[in-house]
PDB file of C-alpha atoms in Angstrom:
ATOM      1  CA  MET A  10      41.463 -21.205  33.810  1.00  0.00           C
ATOM      2  CA  THR A  11      39.974 -22.654  30.620  1.00  0.00           C
ATOM      3  CA  TYR A  12      38.703 -19.195  29.955  1.00  0.00           C
ATOM      4  CA  ILE A  13      42.256 -17.650  30.135  1.00  0.00           C
ATOM      5  CA  LYS A  14      43.656 -20.080  28.027  1.00  0.00           C
ATOM      6  CA  GLY A  15      40.811 -19.552  25.383  1.00  0.00           C
ATOM      7  CA  LEU A  16      41.457 -15.842  25.342  1.00  0.00           C
ATOM      8  CA  LEU A  17      45.419 -16.260  25.318  1.00  0.00           C
ATOM      9  CA  THR A  18      44.748 -18.300  22.227  1.00  0.00           C
ATOM     10  CA  LEU A  19      42.299 -15.819  20.465  1.00  0.00           C
ATOM     11  CA  GLN A  20      44.775 -13.061  21.078  1.00  0.00           C
ATOM     12  CA  MET A  21      47.527 -15.106  19.576  1.00  0.00           C
ATOM     13  CA  LEU A  22      45.421 -15.896  16.556  1.00  0.00           C
ATOM     14  CA  LEU A  23      44.464 -12.203  15.981  1.00  0.00           C
ATOM     15  CA  VAL A  24      48.441 -11.081  16.388  1.00  0.00           C
ATOM     16  CA  LEU A  25      49.011 -13.703  13.762  1.00  0.00           C
ATOM     17  CA  LEU A  26      46.284 -12.554  11.399  1.00  0.00           C
ATOM     18  CA  LEU A  27      47.539  -8.912  11.815  1.00  0.00           C
ATOM     19  CA  HIS A  28      51.269 -10.129  10.674  1.00  0.00           C
ATOM     20  CA  LEU A  29      49.701 -11.907   7.868  1.00  0.00           C
ATOM     21  CA  ALA A  30      47.792  -8.611   6.666  1.00  0.00           C
ATOM     22  CA  PRO A  31      48.372  -7.995   2.985  1.00  0.00           C
ATOM     23  CA  GLY A  32      49.618  -4.376   3.533  1.00  0.00           C
ATOM     24  CA  GLU A  33      49.148  -1.283   5.858  1.00  0.00           C
ATOM     25  CA  ARG A  34      45.649  -0.475   4.252  1.00  0.00           C
ATOM     26  CA  TYR A  35      44.163  -3.591   5.145  1.00  0.00           C
ATOM     27  CA  GLY A  36      46.019  -3.944   8.608  1.00  0.00           C
ATOM     28  CA  ARG A  37      44.020  -0.999   9.924  1.00  0.00           C
ATOM     29  CA  TYR A  38      40.721  -2.631   9.324  1.00  0.00           C
ATOM     30  CA  LEU A  39      42.178  -6.186  10.769  1.00  0.00           C
ATOM     31  CA  ARG A  40      43.476  -4.239  13.853  1.00  0.00           C
ATOM     32  CA  HIS A  41      39.869  -2.674  14.514  1.00  0.00           C
ATOM     33  CA  PHE A  42      38.440  -6.162  13.952  1.00  0.00           C
ATOM     34  CA  ALA A  43      40.606  -7.979  16.426  1.00  0.00           C
ATOM     35  CA  GLU A  44      40.323  -5.390  19.101  1.00  0.00           C
ATOM     36  CA  LEU A  45      36.416  -5.920  18.583  1.00  0.00           C
ATOM     37  CA  VAL A  46      36.655  -9.614  19.154  1.00  0.00           C
ATOM     38  CA  LEU A  47      38.970  -9.191  22.106  1.00  0.00           C
ATOM     39  CA  VAL A  48      36.471  -6.704  23.649  1.00  0.00           C
ATOM     40  CA  ILE A  49      33.894  -9.251  23.093  1.00  0.00           C
ATOM     41  CA  GLY A  50      35.859 -12.056  24.577  1.00  0.00           C
ATOM     42  CA  LEU A  51      36.454  -9.887  27.700  1.00  0.00           C
ATOM     43  CA  VAL A  52      32.667  -8.948  28.154  1.00  0.00           C
ATOM     44  CA  ALA A  53      31.199 -12.315  27.490  1.00  0.00           C
ATOM     45  CA  PRO A  54      32.094 -13.588  31.032  1.00  0.00           C
ATOM     46  CA  VAL A  55      30.715 -10.744  32.558  1.00  0.00           C
ATOM     47  CA  CYS A  56      27.497 -10.789  30.380  1.00  0.00           C
ATOM     48  CA  GLU A  57      27.301 -14.636  31.572  1.00  0.00           C
ATOM     49  CA  TRP A  58      28.059 -13.731  35.077  1.00  0.00           C
ATOM     50  CA  ILE A  59      25.032 -11.165  35.189  1.00  0.00           C
ATOM     51  CA  TYR A  60      22.321 -13.130  32.956  1.00  0.00           C
ATOM     52  CA  GLY A  61      23.562 -16.671  33.713  1.00  0.00           C
ATOM     53  CA  SER A  62      25.149 -19.183  31.226  1.00  0.00           C
ATOM     54  CA  ASP A  63      22.054 -19.088  29.091  1.00  0.00           C
ATOM     55  CA  GLY A  64      20.333 -16.015  30.261  1.00  0.00           C
ATOM     56  CA  PHE A  65      22.000 -13.739  27.780  1.00  0.00           C
ATOM     57  CA  MET A  66      20.936 -15.713  24.866  1.00  0.00           C
ATOM     58  CA  GLU A  67      17.396 -16.161  26.310  1.00  0.00           C
ATOM     59  CA  GLN A  68      17.192 -12.348  26.710  1.00  0.00           C
ATOM     60  CA  ILE A  69      18.256 -11.691  23.114  1.00  0.00           C
ATOM     61  CA  ALA A  70      15.632 -14.349  21.907  1.00  0.00           C
ATOM     62  CA  TYR A  71      13.210 -12.871  24.053  1.00  0.00           C
ATOM     63  CA  GLU A  72      13.853  -9.380  22.551  1.00  0.00           C
ATOM     64  CA  THR A  73      13.864 -10.737  18.952  1.00  0.00           C
ATOM     65  CA  PHE A  74      10.401 -12.525  19.866  1.00  0.00           C
ATOM     66  CA  ALA A  75       8.978  -9.466  21.278  1.00  0.00           C
ATOM     67  CA  GLN A  76       9.795  -7.330  18.411  1.00  0.00           C
ATOM     68  CA  SER A  77       8.384 -10.307  15.804  1.00  0.00           C
ATOM     69  CA  LEU A  78       5.111 -10.023  17.834  1.00  0.00           C
ATOM     70  CA  GLU A  79       4.876  -6.255  17.602  1.00  0.00           C
ATOM     71  CA  GLU A  80       5.388  -6.390  14.104  1.00  0.00           C
ATOM     72  CA  PHE A  81       2.903  -9.127  13.824  1.00  0.00           C
ATOM     73  CA  SER A  82       0.480  -6.817  15.724  1.00  0.00           C
ATOM     74  CA  ARG A  83       1.035  -4.043  13.462  1.00  0.00           C
ATOM     75  CA  ASP A  84       0.371  -6.355  10.353  1.00  0.00           C
ATOM     76  CA  MET A  85      -3.157  -7.546  11.888  1.00  0.00           C
ATOM     77  CA  GLU A  86      -3.887  -3.970  12.308  1.00  0.00           C
ATOM     78  CA  LYS A  87      -3.349  -3.143   8.779  1.00  0.00           C
ATOM     79  CA  VAL A  88      -5.343  -6.269   7.696  1.00  0.00           C
ATOM     80  CA  SER A  89      -8.364  -5.227   9.941  1.00  0.00           C
ATOM     81  CA  TYR A  90      -8.361  -1.837   8.722  1.00  0.00           C
ATOM     82  CA  GLY A  91      -8.387  -3.121   5.237  1.00  0.00           C
ATOM     83  CA  GLN A  92     -11.403  -5.050   5.906  1.00  0.00           C
ATOM     84  CA  SER A  93     -13.145  -2.159   7.909  1.00  0.00           C
ATOM     85  CA  GLU A  94     -16.123  -0.422   6.363  1.00  0.00           C
ATOM     86  CA  ARG A  95     -14.308   2.939   6.834  1.00  0.00           C
ATOM     87  CA  PHE A  96     -11.688   2.014   4.534  1.00  0.00           C
ATOM     88  CA  ARG A  97     -14.207   0.513   1.894  1.00  0.00           C
ATOM     89  CA  GLU A  98     -15.743   3.944   1.935  1.00  0.00           C
ATOM     90  CA  GLU A  99     -12.693   5.831   1.608  1.00  0.00           C
ATOM     91  CA  TYR A 100     -11.554   3.451  -1.285  1.00  0.00           C
ATOM     92  CA  GLU A 101     -15.056   3.869  -2.790  1.00  0.00           C
ATOM     93  CA  GLN A 102     -14.563   7.653  -2.715  1.00  0.00           C
ATOM     94  CA  ALA A 103     -11.020   7.652  -4.125  1.00  0.00           C
ATOM     95  CA  MET A 104     -12.119   5.205  -7.039  1.00  0.00           C
ATOM     96  CA  GLY A 105     -15.173   7.696  -7.637  1.00  0.00           C
ATOM     97  CA  LYS A 106     -12.762  10.629  -8.202  1.00  0.00           C
ATOM     98  CA  GLU A 107     -10.589   8.487 -10.397  1.00  0.00           C
ATOM     99  CA  ILE A 108     -13.420   7.358 -12.514  1.00  0.00           C
ATOM    100  CA  ARG A 109     -14.983  10.989 -12.452  1.00  0.00           C
ATOM    101  CA  VAL A 110     -11.803  12.131 -14.116  1.00  0.00           C
ATOM    102  CA  THR A 111     -12.033   9.540 -16.932  1.00  0.00           C
ATOM    103  CA  ALA A 112     -15.634   9.813 -17.453  1.00  0.00           C
ATOM    104  CA  GLU A 113     -15.424  13.595 -17.610  1.00  0.00           C
ATOM    105  CA  GLU A 114     -12.777  13.129 -20.347  1.00  0.00           C
ATOM    106  CA  ALA A 115     -14.778  10.486 -22.146  1.00  0.00           C
ATOM    107  CA  ALA A 116     -18.216  12.566 -21.794  1.00  0.00           C
ATOM    108  CA  LYS A 117     -16.427  15.596 -23.545  1.00  0.00           C
ATOM    109  CA  LYS A 118     -15.863  13.681 -26.533  1.00  0.00           C
ATOM    110  CA  HIS A 119     -19.675  13.037 -26.717  1.00  0.00           C
ATOM    111  CA  GLY A 120     -20.754  16.559 -25.898  1.00  0.00           C
ATOM    112  CA  LEU A 121     -21.867  15.553 -22.415  1.00  0.00           C
ATOM    113  CA  GLY A 122     -20.970  16.722 -18.921  1.00  0.00           C
ATOM    114  CA  ILE A 123     -20.889  14.705 -15.611  1.00  0.00           C
ATOM    115  CA  SER A 124     -22.296  16.145 -12.444  1.00  0.00           C
ATOM    116  CA  GLU A 125     -22.017  13.053 -10.092  1.00  0.00           C
ATOM    117  CA  VAL A 126     -20.127   9.895  -9.735  1.00  0.00           C
ATOM    118  CA  SER A 127     -20.582   6.989  -7.521  1.00  0.00           C
ATOM    119  CA  VAL A 128     -18.991   3.698  -7.342  1.00  0.00           C
ATOM    120  CA  GLY A 129     -19.853   0.288  -5.867  1.00  0.00           C
ATOM    121  CA  LEU A 130     -17.335  -2.234  -5.314  1.00  0.00           C
ATOM    122  CA  SER A 131     -17.496  -6.074  -5.027  1.00  0.00           C
ATOM    123  CA  GLU A 132     -16.166  -8.179  -2.122  1.00  0.00           C
ATOM    124  CA  ASP A 133     -12.627  -8.239  -3.519  1.00  0.00           C
ATOM    125  CA  TYR A 134     -12.695  -4.299  -3.797  1.00  0.00           C
ATOM    126  CA  GLN A 135     -13.016  -4.431  -7.746  1.00  0.00           C
ATOM    127  CA  VAL A 136     -15.376  -1.842  -9.408  1.00  0.00           C
ATOM    128  CA  ASP A 137     -18.733  -3.527  -9.632  1.00  0.00           C
ATOM    129  CA  GLU A 138     -21.041  -0.669 -10.428  1.00  0.00           C
ATOM    130  CA  ILE A 139     -20.608   3.057 -11.705  1.00  0.00           C
ATOM    131  CA  ARG A 140     -23.406   5.366 -11.312  1.00  0.00           C
ATOM    132  CA  LEU A 141     -23.190   8.566 -13.356  1.00  0.00           C
ATOM    133  CA  VAL A 142     -25.420  11.816 -13.629  1.00  0.00           C
ATOM    134  CA  VAL A 143     -25.042  13.113 -17.147  1.00  0.00           C
ATOM    135  CA  THR A 144     -26.069  16.592 -18.261  1.00  0.00           C
ATOM    136  CA  ASP A 145     -25.537  18.665 -21.326  1.00  0.00           C
ATOM    137  CA  GLU A 146     -21.934  19.898 -21.793  1.00  0.00           C
ATOM    138  CA  ALA A 147     -23.088  23.330 -20.825  1.00  0.00           C
ATOM    139  CA  ASP A 148     -23.682  22.542 -17.258  1.00  0.00           C
ATOM    140  CA  GLY A 149     -24.460  24.947 -14.749  1.00  0.00           C
ATOM    141  CA  ALA A 150     -28.030  25.602 -15.903  1.00  0.00           C
ATOM    142  CA  ILE A 151     -31.343  24.775 -14.113  1.00  0.00           C
ATOM    143  CA  THR A 152     -32.473  21.272 -14.371  1.00  0.00           C
ATOM    144  CA  VAL A 153     -35.702  21.059 -16.074  1.00  0.00           C
ATOM    145  CA  GLY A 154     -36.494  17.473 -16.364  1.00  0.00           C
ATOM    146  CA  LYS A 155     -35.276  13.831 -16.147  1.00  0.00           C
ATOM    147  CA  VAL A 156     -35.069  11.830 -19.289  1.00  0.00           C
ATOM    148  CA  VAL A 157     -35.092   7.952 -18.806  1.00  0.00           C
ATOM    149  CA  LEU A 158     -32.717   6.240 -20.944  1.00  0.00           C
ATOM    150  CA  GLY A 159     -33.946   3.245 -22.866  1.00  0.00           C
ATOM    151  CA  GLY A 160     -37.683   4.259 -22.874  1.00  0.00           C
ATOM    152  CA  SER A 161     -39.964   2.541 -25.198  1.00  0.00           C
ATOM    153  CA  ARG A 162     -41.670   5.610 -26.745  1.00  0.00           C
ATOM    154  CA  GLY A 163     -39.853   7.670 -29.208  1.00  0.00           C
ATOM    155  CA  GLU A 164     -39.130  11.014 -27.373  1.00  0.00           C
ATOM    156  CA  GLY A 165     -37.985  13.067 -30.495  1.00  0.00           C
ATOM    157  CA  ALA A 166     -34.712  13.323 -32.400  1.00  0.00           C
ATOM    158  CA  LYS A 167     -32.748  15.061 -29.596  1.00  0.00           C
ATOM    159  CA  GLU A 168     -33.614  12.300 -27.085  1.00  0.00           C
ATOM    160  CA  GLN A 169     -32.777   9.845 -29.440  1.00  0.00           C
ATOM    161  CA  GLU A 170     -29.327  11.553 -30.049  1.00  0.00           C
ATOM    162  CA  THR A 171     -28.803  11.892 -26.383  1.00  0.00           C
ATOM    163  CA  ASN A 172     -29.822   8.227 -26.031  1.00  0.00           C
ATOM    164  CA  GLY A 173     -26.867   7.160 -28.403  1.00  0.00           C
ATOM    165  CA  ARG A 174     -24.443   9.615 -26.966  1.00  0.00           C
ATOM    166  CA  CYS A 175     -25.032   8.089 -23.468  1.00  0.00           C
ATOM    167  CA  ALA A 176     -24.849   4.556 -24.952  1.00  0.00           C
ATOM    168  CA  LEU A 177     -21.417   5.319 -26.598  1.00  0.00           C
ATOM    169  CA  LEU A 178     -20.164   6.605 -23.170  1.00  0.00           C
ATOM    170  CA  THR A 179     -21.614   3.635 -21.263  1.00  0.00           C
ATOM    171  CA  ALA A 180     -19.787   1.445 -23.798  1.00  0.00           C
ATOM    172  CA  GLU A 181     -16.807   3.272 -23.549  1.00  0.00           C
ATOM    173  CA  LEU A 182     -16.514   3.187 -19.694  1.00  0.00           C
ATOM    174  CA  ALA A 183     -17.455  -0.377 -19.654  1.00  0.00           C
ATOM    175  CA  ASP A 184     -14.573  -1.222 -21.783  1.00  0.00           C
ATOM    176  CA  PHE A 185     -12.141   0.954 -19.817  1.00  0.00           C
ATOM    177  CA  TYR A 186     -13.066  -0.433 -16.344  1.00  0.00           C
ATOM    178  CA  GLY A 187     -14.024  -4.129 -17.432  1.00  0.00           C
ATOM    179  CA  VAL A 188     -17.499  -3.778 -16.290  1.00  0.00           C
ATOM    180  CA  GLU A 189     -20.610  -4.799 -17.813  1.00  0.00           C
ATOM    181  CA  GLU A 190     -22.632  -2.354 -19.605  1.00  0.00           C
ATOM    182  CA  SER A 191     -25.910  -3.399 -17.506  1.00  0.00           C
ATOM    183  CA  ARG A 192     -23.606  -2.264 -14.350  1.00  0.00           C
ATOM    184  CA  ILE A 193     -23.089   1.312 -15.592  1.00  0.00           C
ATOM    185  CA  LEU A 194     -26.210   3.354 -14.412  1.00  0.00           C
ATOM    186  CA  LEU A 195     -26.720   6.817 -16.303  1.00  0.00           C
ATOM    187  CA  GLU A 196     -29.235   9.349 -15.315  1.00  0.00           C
ATOM    188  CA  TYR A 197     -29.301  12.263 -17.800  1.00  0.00           C
ATOM    189  CA  TYR A 198     -30.626  15.563 -16.945  1.00  0.00           C
ATOM    190  CA  ARG A 199     -31.560  17.823 -19.692  1.00  0.00           C
ATOM    191  CA  THR A 200     -30.471  21.479 -19.088  1.00  0.00           C
ATOM    192  CA  ARG A 201     -31.356  24.867 -20.619  1.00  0.00           C
TER     193      ARG A 201
END
């Protein structure tokens, strides 16, 4: 009996609200809202009877909890993937490609070419080491020999000039990526 009194009171309030509507334009929306509230009022006892008095709300809470648990599980998978070795390798390769583009542009300014680039990352995925194989700008010729940079012997004017260009390239890349110059390893291959 209490339920019927509540439903009649709700209907009276909604009818009163419809008559107080500030015009036909808003009356349409209020009528749809009133119908929705009445339908919910009529369906609520059926849901209580099917699921029990608290069962319906518990079912909604369970569904919300299950959805939150599923989202948490997906987030944990993303975190574990981010910490995996495969992700690290893919990230190193992507960084290597990006650094190659920058290094090739910088090397062109110094009359050099880049044939290989690899990157080492720190624990927090910051660029820690850059390894480059540098050649003459006219790349594609046969490699004759390897010149070790920073050698103590005077190797002639051409080698000293190359050492100077490689040092400028190293300094430029160190500034651009915020890496110590000692962590940029260059190998120069002379081509004919």
